[in-house]
Amino acid sequence: MWSKITKGHYGYLRARKRTLLIRTTILLIGIIALLIMGIALTDTKKNLLTVAAVVSVLPAANQAVVLIAVFPYHGREKEEYESVRAIVSKGLLNTELVITSKNEKSMQLDYAYIHPTGVYCFSFDPKLDCTKTERYIQLMMKNNSLQTHVKVFREFKQFKKRLTELEPVDRDTCEEKLLKIEGVLRAIAI
């Protein structure tokens, strides 16, 4: 059976897309089945099964909207992820985050490392506005009574170099503040 991959972990986007596609498909098949059964049993569209089908459209649409929002984003290669994971060891590394905002388009962060000196992110998206992304994440942290520096890198080598310069952090023994920052980062992602 599939194991549940949680937000921020390697393989999340692929697993999320698969789950959303399965849910959307099941809901659509159920809607069509209800419509067909209602019409077949009553010889009219005006029946309770049609009402149930119409009410079921909202959850199906909800799943489809999230699927459409996540669909253009992809995770990175396993070897690349492992190379970043090797640098941070047991630190608070998150990957495959798609940050959502009411005013801006979604922002993909391929990697986000939470450290006592700040949040260090990397994105391969050439259209990503790093400054706006940094400001948005800082605003979300401030709204949650957290203060931290945020840096989004565009060059993968610079990102990895910065990670090697940082003192190691262990997820099991780190400050609670770092776990809260990670929670906010995951909360603002799809």
PDB file of C-alpha atoms in Angstrom:
ATOM      1  CA  MET A   1       0.000   0.000   0.000  1.00  0.00           C
ATOM      2  CA  TRP A   2       1.121   3.601  -0.554  1.00  0.00           C
ATOM      3  CA  SER A   3       2.733   5.317   2.369  1.00  0.00           C
ATOM      4  CA  LYS A   4       1.591   8.854   3.023  1.00  0.00           C
ATOM      5  CA  ILE A   5       4.224  11.398   2.029  1.00  0.00           C
ATOM      6  CA  THR A   6       3.709  14.593   3.986  1.00  0.00           C
ATOM      7  CA  LYS A   7       4.193  18.155   2.814  1.00  0.00           C
ATOM      8  CA  GLY A   8       7.821  19.232   2.696  1.00  0.00           C
ATOM      9  CA  HIS A   9       9.203  15.744   2.038  1.00  0.00           C
ATOM     10  CA  TYR A  10      10.753  14.343  -1.115  1.00  0.00           C
ATOM     11  CA  GLY A  11       8.128  12.895  -3.479  1.00  0.00           C
ATOM     12  CA  TYR A  12       5.266  14.957  -2.038  1.00  0.00           C
ATOM     13  CA  LEU A  13       4.227  16.663  -5.289  1.00  0.00           C
ATOM     14  CA  ARG A  14       4.034  13.389  -7.204  1.00  0.00           C
ATOM     15  CA  ALA A  15       2.061  11.724  -4.398  1.00  0.00           C
ATOM     16  CA  ARG A  16      -0.240  14.742  -3.998  1.00  0.00           C
ATOM     17  CA  LYS A  17      -1.015  14.847  -7.731  1.00  0.00           C
ATOM     18  CA  ARG A  18      -1.780  11.112  -7.744  1.00  0.00           C
ATOM     19  CA  THR A  19      -4.070  11.421  -4.704  1.00  0.00           C
ATOM     20  CA  LEU A  20      -5.908  14.433  -6.137  1.00  0.00           C
ATOM     21  CA  LEU A  21      -6.336  12.741  -9.524  1.00  0.00           C
ATOM     22  CA  ILE A  22      -7.757   9.591  -7.920  1.00  0.00           C
ATOM     23  CA  ARG A  23     -10.145  11.565  -5.682  1.00  0.00           C
ATOM     24  CA  THR A  24     -11.321  13.780  -8.546  1.00  0.00           C
ATOM     25  CA  THR A  25     -11.875  10.783 -10.818  1.00  0.00           C
ATOM     26  CA  ILE A  26     -13.821   8.861  -8.166  1.00  0.00           C
ATOM     27  CA  LEU A  27     -15.999  11.884  -7.431  1.00  0.00           C
ATOM     28  CA  LEU A  28     -16.709  12.469 -11.135  1.00  0.00           C
ATOM     29  CA  ILE A  29     -17.570   8.806 -11.683  1.00  0.00           C
ATOM     30  CA  GLY A  30     -19.873   8.978  -8.660  1.00  0.00           C
ATOM     31  CA  ILE A  31     -21.608  12.081 -10.013  1.00  0.00           C
ATOM     32  CA  ILE A  32     -22.162  10.460 -13.401  1.00  0.00           C
ATOM     33  CA  ALA A  33     -23.372   7.230 -11.750  1.00  0.00           C
ATOM     34  CA  LEU A  34     -25.872   9.150  -9.594  1.00  0.00           C
ATOM     35  CA  LEU A  35     -27.219  11.007 -12.624  1.00  0.00           C
ATOM     36  CA  ILE A  36     -27.574   7.840 -14.697  1.00  0.00           C
ATOM     37  CA  MET A  37     -29.175   5.872 -11.847  1.00  0.00           C
ATOM     38  CA  GLY A  38     -31.587   8.686 -11.057  1.00  0.00           C
ATOM     39  CA  ILE A  39     -32.730   9.057 -14.646  1.00  0.00           C
ATOM     40  CA  ALA A  40     -32.878   5.271 -15.195  1.00  0.00           C
ATOM     41  CA  LEU A  41     -34.938   4.661 -12.057  1.00  0.00           C
ATOM     42  CA  THR A  42     -37.368   7.588 -12.338  1.00  0.00           C
ATOM     43  CA  ASP A  43     -37.402   8.403 -16.077  1.00  0.00           C
ATOM     44  CA  THR A  44     -36.900  12.074 -15.184  1.00  0.00           C
ATOM     45  CA  LYS A  45     -34.066  14.410 -14.208  1.00  0.00           C
ATOM     46  CA  LYS A  46     -36.105  15.704 -11.285  1.00  0.00           C
ATOM     47  CA  ASN A  47     -35.206  13.219  -8.534  1.00  0.00           C
ATOM     48  CA  LEU A  48     -33.199  13.002  -5.323  1.00  0.00           C
ATOM     49  CA  LEU A  49     -30.252  11.249  -6.973  1.00  0.00           C
ATOM     50  CA  THR A  50     -29.846  14.215  -9.338  1.00  0.00           C
ATOM     51  CA  VAL A  51     -29.850  16.528  -6.318  1.00  0.00           C
ATOM     52  CA  ALA A  52     -27.170  14.344  -4.695  1.00  0.00           C
ATOM     53  CA  ALA A  53     -25.136  14.471  -7.923  1.00  0.00           C
ATOM     54  CA  VAL A  54     -25.388  18.267  -8.091  1.00  0.00           C
ATOM     55  CA  VAL A  55     -24.340  18.609  -4.443  1.00  0.00           C
ATOM     56  CA  SER A  56     -21.363  16.315  -5.134  1.00  0.00           C
ATOM     57  CA  VAL A  57     -20.045  18.670  -7.812  1.00  0.00           C
ATOM     58  CA  LEU A  58     -18.626  21.071  -5.207  1.00  0.00           C
ATOM     59  CA  PRO A  59     -16.232  18.576  -3.561  1.00  0.00           C
ATOM     60  CA  ALA A  60     -15.168  17.324  -7.011  1.00  0.00           C
ATOM     61  CA  ALA A  61     -14.496  20.875  -8.179  1.00  0.00           C
ATOM     62  CA  ASN A  62     -12.550  21.585  -4.993  1.00  0.00           C
ATOM     63  CA  GLN A  63     -10.256  18.602  -5.651  1.00  0.00           C
ATOM     64  CA  ALA A  64      -9.899  19.533  -9.336  1.00  0.00           C
ATOM     65  CA  VAL A  65      -8.902  23.137  -8.530  1.00  0.00           C
ATOM     66  CA  VAL A  66      -6.085  21.989  -6.240  1.00  0.00           C
ATOM     67  CA  LEU A  67      -4.965  19.451  -8.862  1.00  0.00           C
ATOM     68  CA  ILE A  68      -4.839  22.178 -11.512  1.00  0.00           C
ATOM     69  CA  ALA A  69      -2.876  24.437  -9.152  1.00  0.00           C
ATOM     70  CA  VAL A  70      -0.300  21.741  -8.322  1.00  0.00           C
ATOM     71  CA  PHE A  71      -0.072  20.166 -11.785  1.00  0.00           C
ATOM     72  CA  PRO A  72       2.617  22.445 -13.334  1.00  0.00           C
ATOM     73  CA  TYR A  73       5.072  21.860 -10.475  1.00  0.00           C
ATOM     74  CA  HIS A  74       7.500  18.954 -10.270  1.00  0.00           C
ATOM     75  CA  GLY A  75       9.948  17.636  -7.735  1.00  0.00           C
ATOM     76  CA  ARG A  76      13.684  17.378  -8.278  1.00  0.00           C
ATOM     77  CA  GLU A  77      15.802  14.318  -9.053  1.00  0.00           C
ATOM     78  CA  LYS A  78      16.486  11.944  -6.159  1.00  0.00           C
ATOM     79  CA  GLU A  79      20.284  12.260  -6.542  1.00  0.00           C
ATOM     80  CA  GLU A  80      20.081  16.046  -6.330  1.00  0.00           C
ATOM     81  CA  TYR A  81      17.875  15.844  -3.249  1.00  0.00           C
ATOM     82  CA  GLU A  82      20.267  13.375  -1.629  1.00  0.00           C
ATOM     83  CA  SER A  83      23.206  15.746  -2.284  1.00  0.00           C
ATOM     84  CA  VAL A  84      21.389  18.560  -0.448  1.00  0.00           C
ATOM     85  CA  ARG A  85      20.235  16.196   2.312  1.00  0.00           C
ATOM     86  CA  ALA A  86      23.858  15.074   2.813  1.00  0.00           C
ATOM     87  CA  ILE A  87      24.918  18.674   3.505  1.00  0.00           C
ATOM     88  CA  VAL A  88      22.214  19.381   6.108  1.00  0.00           C
ATOM     89  CA  SER A  89      22.137  15.865   7.560  1.00  0.00           C
ATOM     90  CA  LYS A  90      19.431  15.824  10.269  1.00  0.00           C
ATOM     91  CA  GLY A  91      18.545  19.494   9.808  1.00  0.00           C
ATOM     92  CA  LEU A  92      15.152  20.951   8.940  1.00  0.00           C
ATOM     93  CA  LEU A  93      15.177  20.537   5.159  1.00  0.00           C
ATOM     94  CA  ASN A  94      11.904  20.905   3.294  1.00  0.00           C
ATOM     95  CA  THR A  95      11.462  20.231  -0.388  1.00  0.00           C
ATOM     96  CA  GLU A  96       8.788  20.496  -3.078  1.00  0.00           C
ATOM     97  CA  LEU A  97       6.962  23.420  -1.473  1.00  0.00           C
ATOM     98  CA  VAL A  98       4.550  25.448  -3.589  1.00  0.00           C
ATOM     99  CA  ILE A  99       3.831  28.618  -1.623  1.00  0.00           C
ATOM    100  CA  THR A 100       0.441  30.194  -2.259  1.00  0.00           C
ATOM    101  CA  SER A 101      -0.548  33.818  -1.934  1.00  0.00           C
ATOM    102  CA  LYS A 102      -3.787  35.726  -2.482  1.00  0.00           C
ATOM    103  CA  ASN A 103      -2.107  38.470  -4.521  1.00  0.00           C
ATOM    104  CA  GLU A 104       0.767  36.692  -6.285  1.00  0.00           C
ATOM    105  CA  LYS A 105       1.022  33.553  -8.368  1.00  0.00           C
ATOM    106  CA  SER A 106       2.236  30.394  -6.657  1.00  0.00           C
ATOM    107  CA  MET A 107       5.931  30.275  -5.812  1.00  0.00           C
ATOM    108  CA  GLN A 108       7.819  26.996  -6.023  1.00  0.00           C
ATOM    109  CA  LEU A 109      10.601  26.426  -3.527  1.00  0.00           C
ATOM    110  CA  ASP A 110      12.553  23.324  -4.467  1.00  0.00           C
ATOM    111  CA  TYR A 111      14.425  23.421  -1.166  1.00  0.00           C
ATOM    112  CA  ALA A 112      13.951  25.321   2.079  1.00  0.00           C
ATOM    113  CA  TYR A 113      16.395  24.875   4.950  1.00  0.00           C
ATOM    114  CA  ILE A 114      15.371  26.273   8.336  1.00  0.00           C
ATOM    115  CA  HIS A 115      18.347  27.310  10.454  1.00  0.00           C
ATOM    116  CA  PRO A 116      18.761  29.540  13.548  1.00  0.00           C
ATOM    117  CA  THR A 117      20.289  32.219  11.280  1.00  0.00           C
ATOM    118  CA  GLY A 118      17.392  32.178   8.803  1.00  0.00           C
ATOM    119  CA  VAL A 119      15.433  30.317   6.165  1.00  0.00           C
ATOM    120  CA  TYR A 120      17.531  29.505   3.096  1.00  0.00           C
ATOM    121  CA  CYS A 121      15.529  28.603   0.011  1.00  0.00           C
ATOM    122  CA  PHE A 122      16.281  27.600  -3.542  1.00  0.00           C
ATOM    123  CA  SER A 123      14.067  27.611  -6.629  1.00  0.00           C
ATOM    124  CA  PHE A 124      14.787  26.493 -10.174  1.00  0.00           C
ATOM    125  CA  ASP A 125      11.830  28.583 -11.409  1.00  0.00           C
ATOM    126  CA  PRO A 126      13.371  31.284 -13.651  1.00  0.00           C
ATOM    127  CA  LYS A 127      10.217  33.428 -13.340  1.00  0.00           C
ATOM    128  CA  LEU A 128      10.260  33.486  -9.541  1.00  0.00           C
ATOM    129  CA  ASP A 129      10.680  36.957  -8.066  1.00  0.00           C
ATOM    130  CA  CYS A 130      13.079  36.210  -5.208  1.00  0.00           C
ATOM    131  CA  THR A 131      12.572  39.539  -3.451  1.00  0.00           C
ATOM    132  CA  LYS A 132       8.763  39.238  -3.422  1.00  0.00           C
ATOM    133  CA  THR A 133       9.014  35.640  -2.249  1.00  0.00           C
ATOM    134  CA  GLU A 134      11.377  36.593   0.588  1.00  0.00           C
ATOM    135  CA  ARG A 135       9.098  39.462   1.660  1.00  0.00           C
ATOM    136  CA  TYR A 136       6.000  37.264   1.524  1.00  0.00           C
ATOM    137  CA  ILE A 137       7.555  34.508   3.662  1.00  0.00           C
ATOM    138  CA  GLN A 138       8.828  37.102   6.171  1.00  0.00           C
ATOM    139  CA  LEU A 139       5.345  38.639   6.330  1.00  0.00           C
ATOM    140  CA  MET A 140       3.776  35.238   7.012  1.00  0.00           C
ATOM    141  CA  MET A 141       6.342  34.611   9.754  1.00  0.00           C
ATOM    142  CA  LYS A 142       5.654  38.030  11.280  1.00  0.00           C
ATOM    143  CA  ASN A 143       1.887  37.331  11.170  1.00  0.00           C
ATOM    144  CA  ASN A 144       2.630  34.234  13.246  1.00  0.00           C
ATOM    145  CA  SER A 145       4.817  36.140  15.748  1.00  0.00           C
ATOM    146  CA  LEU A 146       8.043  34.721  14.341  1.00  0.00           C
ATOM    147  CA  GLN A 147      11.061  36.725  13.265  1.00  0.00           C
ATOM    148  CA  THR A 148      13.572  35.270  10.814  1.00  0.00           C
ATOM    149  CA  HIS A 149      15.798  36.198   7.896  1.00  0.00           C
ATOM    150  CA  VAL A 150      14.736  34.703   4.521  1.00  0.00           C
ATOM    151  CA  LYS A 151      17.022  34.282   1.532  1.00  0.00           C
ATOM    152  CA  VAL A 152      15.936  32.754  -1.801  1.00  0.00           C
ATOM    153  CA  PHE A 153      18.753  31.614  -4.072  1.00  0.00           C
ATOM    154  CA  ARG A 154      18.626  31.299  -7.863  1.00  0.00           C
ATOM    155  CA  GLU A 155      22.022  29.629  -8.281  1.00  0.00           C
ATOM    156  CA  PHE A 156      22.139  26.041  -7.032  1.00  0.00           C
ATOM    157  CA  LYS A 157      25.899  26.138  -6.376  1.00  0.00           C
ATOM    158  CA  GLN A 158      25.523  29.293  -4.245  1.00  0.00           C
ATOM    159  CA  PHE A 159      22.694  27.660  -2.304  1.00  0.00           C
ATOM    160  CA  LYS A 160      24.715  24.516  -1.588  1.00  0.00           C
ATOM    161  CA  LYS A 161      27.788  26.613  -0.686  1.00  0.00           C
ATOM    162  CA  ARG A 162      25.717  28.620   1.826  1.00  0.00           C
ATOM    163  CA  LEU A 163      24.414  25.410   3.399  1.00  0.00           C
ATOM    164  CA  THR A 164      27.953  24.114   3.886  1.00  0.00           C
ATOM    165  CA  GLU A 165      28.880  27.349   5.689  1.00  0.00           C
ATOM    166  CA  LEU A 166      26.138  26.917   8.315  1.00  0.00           C
ATOM    167  CA  GLU A 167      26.584  25.151  11.642  1.00  0.00           C
ATOM    168  CA  PRO A 168      24.740  21.801  11.641  1.00  0.00           C
ATOM    169  CA  VAL A 169      21.321  21.661  13.255  1.00  0.00           C
ATOM    170  CA  ASP A 170      19.590  18.504  14.453  1.00  0.00           C
ATOM    171  CA  ARG A 171      15.804  18.315  14.057  1.00  0.00           C
ATOM    172  CA  ASP A 172      15.509  16.309  17.288  1.00  0.00           C
ATOM    173  CA  THR A 173      17.340  18.832  19.483  1.00  0.00           C
ATOM    174  CA  CYS A 174      16.706  22.181  17.763  1.00  0.00           C
ATOM    175  CA  GLU A 175      14.877  25.158  19.232  1.00  0.00           C
ATOM    176  CA  GLU A 176      11.078  24.979  19.168  1.00  0.00           C
ATOM    177  CA  LYS A 177      11.065  28.269  17.217  1.00  0.00           C
ATOM    178  CA  LEU A 178      12.627  26.498  14.222  1.00  0.00           C
ATOM    179  CA  LEU A 179       9.885  23.875  14.226  1.00  0.00           C
ATOM    180  CA  LYS A 180       7.273  26.653  14.335  1.00  0.00           C
ATOM    181  CA  ILE A 181       8.936  28.369  11.359  1.00  0.00           C
ATOM    182  CA  GLU A 182       8.823  25.064   9.494  1.00  0.00           C
ATOM    183  CA  GLY A 183       5.149  24.698  10.398  1.00  0.00           C
ATOM    184  CA  VAL A 184       4.299  28.129   9.006  1.00  0.00           C
ATOM    185  CA  LEU A 185       6.279  27.436   5.829  1.00  0.00           C
ATOM    186  CA  ARG A 186       4.371  24.205   5.292  1.00  0.00           C
ATOM    187  CA  ALA A 187       1.051  25.839   6.175  1.00  0.00           C
ATOM    188  CA  ILE A 188       1.381  28.464   3.434  1.00  0.00           C
ATOM    189  CA  ALA A 189       2.213  25.768   0.851  1.00  0.00           C
ATOM    190  CA  ILE A 190      -0.283  23.721  -1.151  1.00  0.00           C
TER     191      ILE A 190
END
